[in-house]
Every structure is written in structure tokens, then in C-alpha cells.
Amino acid sequence: MTTAEGTGVSTGTAAGPVRFDTKIAVLLREDLETWQRLNVTAFLVSGLGTALPEVIGEPYEDADGVRYQSMFRQPVLVFEGTKETLTAAHARVLSRSLPRAVFTSDLFATGNDRDNRAAVRAVPTAGLDVVGLAVYGPRNAVDKVLKGARMHP
């Protein structure tokens, strides 16, 4: 098994799987409605993709030569947990200084980026009602942030 230089990606063999030493994860509060889970996940991962170019793969192209946008180079794992699990994960991701994106309950009442940012800015860190959190980093560090969460069904 070889590692692509500077990427942290084990390229495997032609027949073997590609393995990553990093993880992209989304943690959602378990009491969200289905539409909220989808919305929160989409918003959160967009934050990681725009801030961390190393998580983005190459553009796609079908057999007819039609091109498609690049996507993440690795899977996104989605977890769920209680409000307390989210609060603890938020504190851990901050203490570990890992790249993260946050979605608070206040954002369901806004309709644009400016108002979203103002809603987060208006609340002290400890008072944020976090309903979603995305994190990227070394697998072990991300696992520690997500302690107590379970895979989304």
C-alpha cells in the first residue's frame, strides 16, 4: 500500500480500497426533522469544502465528455446525538482546534448568509444552541470529538 505524497491518502492497490488518515464527519441533533437534517448537512459540508481545498477531489466527466463539479475526495460520515452530545462535541472540537462548521437552531429562522452569520455572532460560544456540527481532521481526533454519537440511521 502506498501513500500519495502530501495527501494523507493510502492509495492501495489497483484492486484494493483507498484509505484515508483523515475523516469528514457531520454530527446532527437527533430531534431534527428529516428536512432539517438534510438542510443542515448540506450547509455544514459546504463550509468545509470551501475552506479546505485539500478535501476536494478532481472534476468528474461521464463517457460522453460532459463535465461535472468536483466533490469531496473521501466519504462524509453522518452521525446523530442528543443535545448534550452536540454540546460536548462542540466544546471538544474547539479545544482541539480542528476545522469545523456550525449550524445553530437560530439559522432555521433566517434566509440568507448575512443573517445566518449575524445570528451566530449574537450568541456567546457557550450559549449556542448547536443542532449540527461538521468537522475535518485526523481520524483519531475526529473520533474523539464525536465521542457518544452514533452513526445516522
CSV table of C-alpha atoms in Angstrom, one decimal, residues 82-153:
chain,number,residue,atom,x,y,z
A,82,THR,CA,-28.5,14.3,21.8
A,83,LYS,CA,-28.4,18.0,22.6
A,84,GLU,CA,-25.8,17.1,25.3
A,85,THR,CA,-23.7,15.1,22.8
A,86,LEU,CA,-23.7,18.1,20.5
A,87,THR,CA,-22.7,20.5,23.3
A,88,ALA,CA,-19.9,18.2,24.3
A,89,ALA,CA,-18.7,17.7,20.8
A,90,HIS,CA,-18.7,21.4,20.1
A,91,ALA,CA,-16.5,22.0,23.2
A,92,ARG,CA,-14.1,19.2,22.1
A,93,VAL,CA,-13.8,20.4,18.5
A,94,LEU,CA,-12.9,23.9,19.8
A,95,SER,CA,-10.4,22.6,22.3
A,96,ARG,CA,-8.7,20.6,19.6
A,97,SER,CA,-8.7,23.5,17.1
A,98,LEU,CA,-10.0,21.3,14.3
A,99,PRO,CA,-11.6,22.8,11.2
A,100,ARG,CA,-15.3,22.9,11.8
A,101,ALA,CA,-18.6,24.4,10.7
A,102,VAL,CA,-21.5,25.0,13.0
A,103,PHE,CA,-25.3,25.2,12.5
A,104,THR,CA,-27.4,26.6,15.3
A,105,SER,CA,-31.2,26.4,15.8
A,106,ASP,CA,-31.4,30.2,15.1
A,107,LEU,CA,-30.4,29.6,11.5
A,108,PHE,CA,-33.8,27.9,10.7
A,109,ALA,CA,-35.4,31.4,11.1
A,110,THR,CA,-33.1,33.2,8.7
A,111,GLY,CA,-32.9,33.1,4.9
A,112,ASN,CA,-29.5,34.2,3.8
A,113,ASP,CA,-25.8,34.1,4.7
A,114,ARG,CA,-25.7,37.6,6.2
A,115,ASP,CA,-28.5,36.9,8.6
A,116,ASN,CA,-27.0,33.5,9.4
A,117,ARG,CA,-23.7,35.0,10.4
A,118,ALA,CA,-25.4,37.7,12.5
A,119,ALA,CA,-27.5,35.0,14.3
A,120,VAL,CA,-24.3,33.1,15.3
A,121,ARG,CA,-22.4,36.3,16.1
A,122,ALA,CA,-25.2,37.4,18.5
A,123,VAL,CA,-24.7,34.4,20.9
A,124,PRO,CA,-21.7,33.7,23.1
A,125,THR,CA,-20.0,30.4,22.3
A,126,ALA,CA,-21.3,28.7,25.4
A,127,GLY,CA,-24.8,29.8,24.6
A,128,LEU,CA,-25.0,28.5,21.0
A,129,ASP,CA,-27.9,26.0,20.5
A,130,VAL,CA,-25.9,23.7,18.2
A,131,VAL,CA,-28.0,21.4,16.1
A,132,GLY,CA,-25.3,20.4,13.6
A,133,LEU,CA,-21.5,20.3,13.5
A,134,ALA,CA,-19.1,19.4,10.8
A,135,VAL,CA,-15.5,18.5,11.5
A,136,TYR,CA,-12.4,17.5,9.5
A,137,GLY,CA,-9.1,16.2,10.7
A,138,PRO,CA,-7.1,13.2,11.6
A,139,ARG,CA,-9.4,10.2,12.1
A,140,ASN,CA,-8.5,9.6,15.8
A,141,ALA,CA,-9.0,13.3,16.6
A,142,VAL,CA,-12.4,13.4,14.9
A,143,ASP,CA,-13.4,10.2,16.6
A,144,LYS,CA,-12.6,11.8,20.0
A,145,VAL,CA,-14.7,14.9,19.1
A,146,LEU,CA,-17.7,12.6,18.2
A,147,LYS,CA,-17.5,10.5,21.4
A,148,GLY,CA,-21.0,9.5,22.4
A,149,ALA,CA,-22.5,10.0,19.0
A,150,ARG,CA,-23.9,7.2,16.8
A,151,MET,CA,-24.0,6.7,13.1
A,152,HIS,CA,-27.1,8.2,11.5
A,153,PRO,CA,-29.6,5.5,10.6
